[in-house]
CSV table of C-alpha atoms in Angstrom, one decimal:
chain,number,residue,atom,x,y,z
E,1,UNK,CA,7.2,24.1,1.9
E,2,UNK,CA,8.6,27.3,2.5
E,3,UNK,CA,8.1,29.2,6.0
E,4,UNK,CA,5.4,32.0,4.3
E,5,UNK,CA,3.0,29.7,3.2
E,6,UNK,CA,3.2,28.4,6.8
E,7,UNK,CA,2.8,31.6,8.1
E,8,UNK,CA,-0.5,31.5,5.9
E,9,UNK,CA,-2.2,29.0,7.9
E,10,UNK,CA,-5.3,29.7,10.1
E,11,UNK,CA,-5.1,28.1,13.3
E,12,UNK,CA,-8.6,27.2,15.1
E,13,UNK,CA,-9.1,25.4,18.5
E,14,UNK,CA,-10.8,22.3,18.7
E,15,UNK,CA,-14.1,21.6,20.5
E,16,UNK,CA,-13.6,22.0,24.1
E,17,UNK,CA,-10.3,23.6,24.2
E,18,UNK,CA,-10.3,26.8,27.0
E,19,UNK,CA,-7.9,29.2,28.7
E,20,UNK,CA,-8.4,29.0,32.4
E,21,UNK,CA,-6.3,30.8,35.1
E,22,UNK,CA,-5.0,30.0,38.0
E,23,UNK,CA,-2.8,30.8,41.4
E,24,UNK,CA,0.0,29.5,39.2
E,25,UNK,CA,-0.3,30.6,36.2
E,26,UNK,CA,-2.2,30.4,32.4
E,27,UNK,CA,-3.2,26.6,31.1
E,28,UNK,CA,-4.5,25.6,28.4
E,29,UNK,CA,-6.9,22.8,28.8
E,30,UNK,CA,-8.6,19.8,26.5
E,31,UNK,CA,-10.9,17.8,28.7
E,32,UNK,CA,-7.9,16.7,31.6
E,33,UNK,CA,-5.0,17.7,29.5
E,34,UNK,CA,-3.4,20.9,29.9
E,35,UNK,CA,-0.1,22.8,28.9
E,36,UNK,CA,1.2,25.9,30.7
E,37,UNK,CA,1.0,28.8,29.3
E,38,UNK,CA,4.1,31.5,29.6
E,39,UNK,CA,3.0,35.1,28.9
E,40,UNK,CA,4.2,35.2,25.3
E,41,UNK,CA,2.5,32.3,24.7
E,42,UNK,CA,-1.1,33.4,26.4
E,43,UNK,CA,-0.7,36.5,24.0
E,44,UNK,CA,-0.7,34.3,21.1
E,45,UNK,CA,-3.5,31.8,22.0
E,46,UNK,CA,-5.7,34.8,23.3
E,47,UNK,CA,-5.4,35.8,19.0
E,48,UNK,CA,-6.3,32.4,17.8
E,49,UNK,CA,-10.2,32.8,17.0
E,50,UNK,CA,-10.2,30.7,13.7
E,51,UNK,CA,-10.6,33.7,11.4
E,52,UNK,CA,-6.6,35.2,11.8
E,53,UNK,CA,-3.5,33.4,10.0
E,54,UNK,CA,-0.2,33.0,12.0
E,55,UNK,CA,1.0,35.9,10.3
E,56,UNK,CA,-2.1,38.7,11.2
E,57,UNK,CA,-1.1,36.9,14.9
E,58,UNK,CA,2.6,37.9,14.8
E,59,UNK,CA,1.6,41.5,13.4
E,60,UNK,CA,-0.9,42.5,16.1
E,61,UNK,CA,1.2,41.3,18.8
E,62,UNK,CA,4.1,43.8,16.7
E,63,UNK,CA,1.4,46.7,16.9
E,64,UNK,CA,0.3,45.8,20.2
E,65,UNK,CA,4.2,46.2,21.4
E,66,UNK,CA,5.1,49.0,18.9
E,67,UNK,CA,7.8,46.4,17.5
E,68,UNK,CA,9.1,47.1,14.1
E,69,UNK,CA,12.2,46.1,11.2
E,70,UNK,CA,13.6,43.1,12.4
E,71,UNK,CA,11.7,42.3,15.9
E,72,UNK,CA,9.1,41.9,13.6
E,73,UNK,CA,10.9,38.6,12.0
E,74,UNK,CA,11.9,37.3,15.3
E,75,UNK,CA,7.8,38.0,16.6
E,76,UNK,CA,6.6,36.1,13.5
E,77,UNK,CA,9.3,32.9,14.1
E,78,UNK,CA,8.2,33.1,17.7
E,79,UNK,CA,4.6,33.0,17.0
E,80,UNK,CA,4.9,30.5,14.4
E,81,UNK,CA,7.1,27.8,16.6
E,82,UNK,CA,4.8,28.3,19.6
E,83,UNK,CA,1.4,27.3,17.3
E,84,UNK,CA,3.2,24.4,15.9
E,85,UNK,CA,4.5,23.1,19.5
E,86,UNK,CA,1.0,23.5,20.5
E,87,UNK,CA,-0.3,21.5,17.5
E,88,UNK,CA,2.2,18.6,17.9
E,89,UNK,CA,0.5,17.6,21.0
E,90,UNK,CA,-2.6,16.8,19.1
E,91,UNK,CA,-5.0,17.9,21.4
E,92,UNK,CA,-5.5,21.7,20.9
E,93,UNK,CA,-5.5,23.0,17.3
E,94,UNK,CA,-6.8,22.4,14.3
E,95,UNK,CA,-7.8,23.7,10.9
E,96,UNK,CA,-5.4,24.0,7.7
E,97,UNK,CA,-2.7,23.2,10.4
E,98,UNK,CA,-3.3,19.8,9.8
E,99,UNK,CA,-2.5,20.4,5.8
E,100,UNK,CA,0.1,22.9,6.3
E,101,UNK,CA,2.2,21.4,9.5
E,102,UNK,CA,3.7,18.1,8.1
E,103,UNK,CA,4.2,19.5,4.7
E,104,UNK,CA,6.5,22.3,6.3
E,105,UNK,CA,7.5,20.0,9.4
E,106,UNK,CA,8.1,16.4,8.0
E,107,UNK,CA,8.3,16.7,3.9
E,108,UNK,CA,11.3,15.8,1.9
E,109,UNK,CA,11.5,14.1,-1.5
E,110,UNK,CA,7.6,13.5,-1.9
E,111,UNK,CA,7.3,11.5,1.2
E,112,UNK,CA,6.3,13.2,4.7
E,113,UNK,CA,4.9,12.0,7.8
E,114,UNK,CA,1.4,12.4,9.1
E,115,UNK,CA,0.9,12.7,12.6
E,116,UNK,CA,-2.3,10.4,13.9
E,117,UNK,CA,-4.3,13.7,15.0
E,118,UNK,CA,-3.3,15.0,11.8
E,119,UNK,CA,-6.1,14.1,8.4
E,120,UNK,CA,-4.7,12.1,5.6
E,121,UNK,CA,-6.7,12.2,2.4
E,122,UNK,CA,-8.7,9.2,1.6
E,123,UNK,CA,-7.5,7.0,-1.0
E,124,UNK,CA,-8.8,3.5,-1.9
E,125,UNK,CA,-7.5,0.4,-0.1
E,126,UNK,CA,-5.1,-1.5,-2.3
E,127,UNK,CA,-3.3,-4.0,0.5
E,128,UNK,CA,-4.5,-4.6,3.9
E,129,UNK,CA,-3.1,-7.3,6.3
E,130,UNK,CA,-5.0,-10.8,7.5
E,131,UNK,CA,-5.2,-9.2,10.7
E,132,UNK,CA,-7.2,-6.2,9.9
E,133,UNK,CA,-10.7,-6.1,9.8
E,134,UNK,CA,-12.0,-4.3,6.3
E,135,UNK,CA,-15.1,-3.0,7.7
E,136,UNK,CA,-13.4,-0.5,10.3
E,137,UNK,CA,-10.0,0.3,8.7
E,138,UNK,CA,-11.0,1.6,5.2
E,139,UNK,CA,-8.6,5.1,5.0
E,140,UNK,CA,-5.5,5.7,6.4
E,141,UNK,CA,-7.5,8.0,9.1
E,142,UNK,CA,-8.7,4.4,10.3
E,143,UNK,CA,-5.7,3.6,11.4
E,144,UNK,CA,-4.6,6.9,13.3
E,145,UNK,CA,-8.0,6.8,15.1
E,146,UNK,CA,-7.9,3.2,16.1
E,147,UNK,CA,-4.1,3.0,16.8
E,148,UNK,CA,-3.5,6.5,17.9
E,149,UNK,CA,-0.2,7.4,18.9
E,150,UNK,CA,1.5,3.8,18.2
E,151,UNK,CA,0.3,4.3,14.3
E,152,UNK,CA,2.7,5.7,11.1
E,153,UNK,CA,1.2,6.8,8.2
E,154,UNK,CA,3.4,8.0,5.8
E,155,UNK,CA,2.4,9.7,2.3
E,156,UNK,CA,3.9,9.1,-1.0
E,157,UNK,CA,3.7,12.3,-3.4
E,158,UNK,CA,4.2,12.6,-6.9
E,159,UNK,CA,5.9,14.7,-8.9
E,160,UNK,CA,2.9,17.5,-9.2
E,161,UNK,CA,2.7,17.0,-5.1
E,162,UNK,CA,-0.3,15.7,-5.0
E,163,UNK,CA,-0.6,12.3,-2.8
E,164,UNK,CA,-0.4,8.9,-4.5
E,165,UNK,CA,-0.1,6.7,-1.6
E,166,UNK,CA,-0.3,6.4,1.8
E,167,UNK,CA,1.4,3.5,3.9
E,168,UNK,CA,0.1,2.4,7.7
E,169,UNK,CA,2.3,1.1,10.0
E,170,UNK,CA,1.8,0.5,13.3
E,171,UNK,CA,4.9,0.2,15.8
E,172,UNK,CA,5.9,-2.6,17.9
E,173,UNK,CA,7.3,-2.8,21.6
E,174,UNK,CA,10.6,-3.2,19.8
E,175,UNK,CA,12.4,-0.3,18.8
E,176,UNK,CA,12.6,0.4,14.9
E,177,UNK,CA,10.5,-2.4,14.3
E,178,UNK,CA,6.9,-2.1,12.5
E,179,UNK,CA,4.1,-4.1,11.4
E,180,UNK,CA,2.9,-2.6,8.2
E,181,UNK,CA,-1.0,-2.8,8.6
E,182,UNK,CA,-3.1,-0.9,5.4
E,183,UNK,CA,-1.8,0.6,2.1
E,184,UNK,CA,-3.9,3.0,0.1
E,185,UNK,CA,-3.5,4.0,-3.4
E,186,UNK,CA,-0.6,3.1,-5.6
E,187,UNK,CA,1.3,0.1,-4.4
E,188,UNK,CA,5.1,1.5,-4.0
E,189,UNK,CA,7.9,-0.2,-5.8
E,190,UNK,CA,10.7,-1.8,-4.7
E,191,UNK,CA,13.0,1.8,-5.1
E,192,UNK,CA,10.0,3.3,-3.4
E,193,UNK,CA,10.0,1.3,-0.4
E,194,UNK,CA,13.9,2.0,-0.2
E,195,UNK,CA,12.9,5.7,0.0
E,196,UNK,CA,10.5,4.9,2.5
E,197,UNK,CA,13.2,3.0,4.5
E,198,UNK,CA,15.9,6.2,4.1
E,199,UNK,CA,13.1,8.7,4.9
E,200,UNK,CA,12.5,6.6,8.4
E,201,UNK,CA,16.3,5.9,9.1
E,202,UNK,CA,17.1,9.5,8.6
E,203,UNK,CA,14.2,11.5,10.1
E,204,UNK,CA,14.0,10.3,13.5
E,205,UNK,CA,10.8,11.2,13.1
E,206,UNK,CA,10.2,10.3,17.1
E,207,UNK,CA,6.8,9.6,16.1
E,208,UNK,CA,7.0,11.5,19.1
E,209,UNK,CA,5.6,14.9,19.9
E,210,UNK,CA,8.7,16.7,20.5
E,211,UNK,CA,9.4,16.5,17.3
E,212,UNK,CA,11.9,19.0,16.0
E,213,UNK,CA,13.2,20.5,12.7
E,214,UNK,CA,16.6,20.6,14.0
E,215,UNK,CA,15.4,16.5,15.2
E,216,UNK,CA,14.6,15.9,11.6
E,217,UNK,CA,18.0,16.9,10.2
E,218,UNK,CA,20.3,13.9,11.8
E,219,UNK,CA,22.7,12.2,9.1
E,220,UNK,CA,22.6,9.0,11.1
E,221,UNK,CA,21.2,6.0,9.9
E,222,UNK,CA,19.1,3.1,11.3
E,223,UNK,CA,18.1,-0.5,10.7
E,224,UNK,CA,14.7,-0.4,10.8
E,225,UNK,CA,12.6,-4.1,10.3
E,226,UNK,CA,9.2,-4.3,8.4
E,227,UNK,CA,7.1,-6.9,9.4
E,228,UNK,CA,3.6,-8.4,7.9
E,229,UNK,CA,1.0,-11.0,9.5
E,230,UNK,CA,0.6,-13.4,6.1
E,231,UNK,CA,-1.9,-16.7,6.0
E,232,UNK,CA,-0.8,-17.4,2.1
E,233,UNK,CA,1.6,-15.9,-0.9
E,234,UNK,CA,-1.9,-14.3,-1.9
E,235,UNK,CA,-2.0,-11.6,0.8
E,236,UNK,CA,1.4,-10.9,0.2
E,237,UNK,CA,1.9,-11.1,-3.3
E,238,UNK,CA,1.6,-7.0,-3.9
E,239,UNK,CA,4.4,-6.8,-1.4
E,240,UNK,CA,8.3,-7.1,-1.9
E,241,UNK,CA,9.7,-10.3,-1.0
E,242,UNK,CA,9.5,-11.6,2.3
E,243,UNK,CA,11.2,-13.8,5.1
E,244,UNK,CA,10.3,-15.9,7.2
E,245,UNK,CA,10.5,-14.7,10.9
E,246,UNK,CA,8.0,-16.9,12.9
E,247,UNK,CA,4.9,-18.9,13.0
E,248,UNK,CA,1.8,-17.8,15.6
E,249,UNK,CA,0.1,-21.5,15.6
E,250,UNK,CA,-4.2,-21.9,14.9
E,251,UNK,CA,-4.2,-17.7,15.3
E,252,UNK,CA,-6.7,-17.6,12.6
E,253,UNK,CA,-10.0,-19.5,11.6
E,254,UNK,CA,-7.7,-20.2,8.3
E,255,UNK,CA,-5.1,-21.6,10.6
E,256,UNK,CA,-1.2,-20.5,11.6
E,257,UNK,CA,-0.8,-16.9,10.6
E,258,UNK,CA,3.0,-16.4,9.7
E,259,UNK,CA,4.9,-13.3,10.3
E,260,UNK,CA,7.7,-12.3,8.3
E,261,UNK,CA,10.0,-9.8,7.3
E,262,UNK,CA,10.2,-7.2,4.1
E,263,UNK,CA,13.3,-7.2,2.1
E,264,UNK,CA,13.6,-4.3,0.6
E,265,UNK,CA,17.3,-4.3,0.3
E,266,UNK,CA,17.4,-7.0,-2.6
């Protein structure tokens, strides 16, 4: 996604959100969360009123300061970097950010992260594990509002852009290690999955809210681990094969529930 269609996007603040003042300074606040606000940055969130795109933003504050030629560039990257830092905390802006960010953010060869404040399209349930319970997790949105911050949906595009599939994951206490929980749409292939794995390895994508461009651009590799709850073959037989990794005794009304291990490197 290229940086002027970003510079397209019309921020809005969500319910709640206000600028107070105080001895110390600018905040702005959510309920009991808060960021600081420098004086660039108050600028910029004093223009956010739903109805102007980043761009009309960067351009007033320009004709507000008489800036012209090439401050004008260096206005419009600072504007845009501030709105998405704000939005990556997940608590202060919405709108077609939610579209727009990940595409230009956390995209590369038709697979991009969404963020759990983010909104994922909804797509029909194809896989969902033992564990879950069908009548609250039926869209991907489920599980970023259930699991917040320790969920990782991921969208699969085709070759028109347009989203095919959408994987949950939700992470474990052990690093680079994830229970895969829901998938919705088209069931990914085995070469898919691999994708999925080299997207993950590559972008650190922190599923954390610091999350950089420069962060996203690391040529270092990790070993991540996929993991499933499974009572039979049956709820794993859409999957790719599977090992064996332990055995959680009378967890179920069915009995043992097993966990094992993707392998998506056959």
């Amino acid at each position: 996604m290229k940086k002027r269609e970003m510079l397209g996007a019309v921020p809005r603040m969500r319910y709640a959100v206000r600028v107070r003042h105080t001895q110390t300074g600018s905040v702005l606040t959510a309920n009991s969360y808060y960021i600081r606000l420098n004086e660039d940055a108050l600028a910029i969130v004093n223009l956010i009123d739903g109805g102007r795109c980043i761009k009309d933003i960067a351009n007033e504050i320009c004709a507000n300061k008489k800036l012209s030629g090439s401050d004008r560039s260096i206005v419009a990257d600072k504007v845009l970097n501030t709105i998405l830092k704000i939005w990556k905390t997940g608590l202060f802006l919405e709108g077609d950010l939610d579209d727009l960010a990940p595409r230009f953010l956390y995209q590369r060869n038709n697979i991009m992260y969404i963020p759990y404040y983010a909104k994922a399209a909804s797509l029909r349930c194809s896989y969902l594990s033992p564990i879950v319970d069908g009548s609250i997790v039926q869209t991907a949105n489920d599980i970023s509002d259930n699991f917040g911050s320790s969920s990782v949906v991921l969208e699969l595009q085709d070759n028109q852009q347009e989203c095919m599939t959408q994987i949950a994951f939700v992470r474990t206490i052990v690093e680079d290690a994830y229970f895969l929980y829901s998938i919705f749409g088209v069931i990914p292939n085995l070469q898919q999955w691999q994708g999925i794995r080299d997207y993950m390895s590559v972008f650190e994508l922190v599923f954390k809210s610091e999350t950089t461009q420069e962060d996203l651009k690391s040529d270092g590799m990790r070993d991540l681990n996929y993991l499933i709850y499974s009572v039979s073959e049956t709820d794993r037989c859409l999957l790719p094969p599977t090992l064996l990794k332990g055995v959680i005794p009378n967890e179920l009304m069915e009995g043992d529930m097993e966990i094992r291990e993707l392998q998506i490197d056959l």
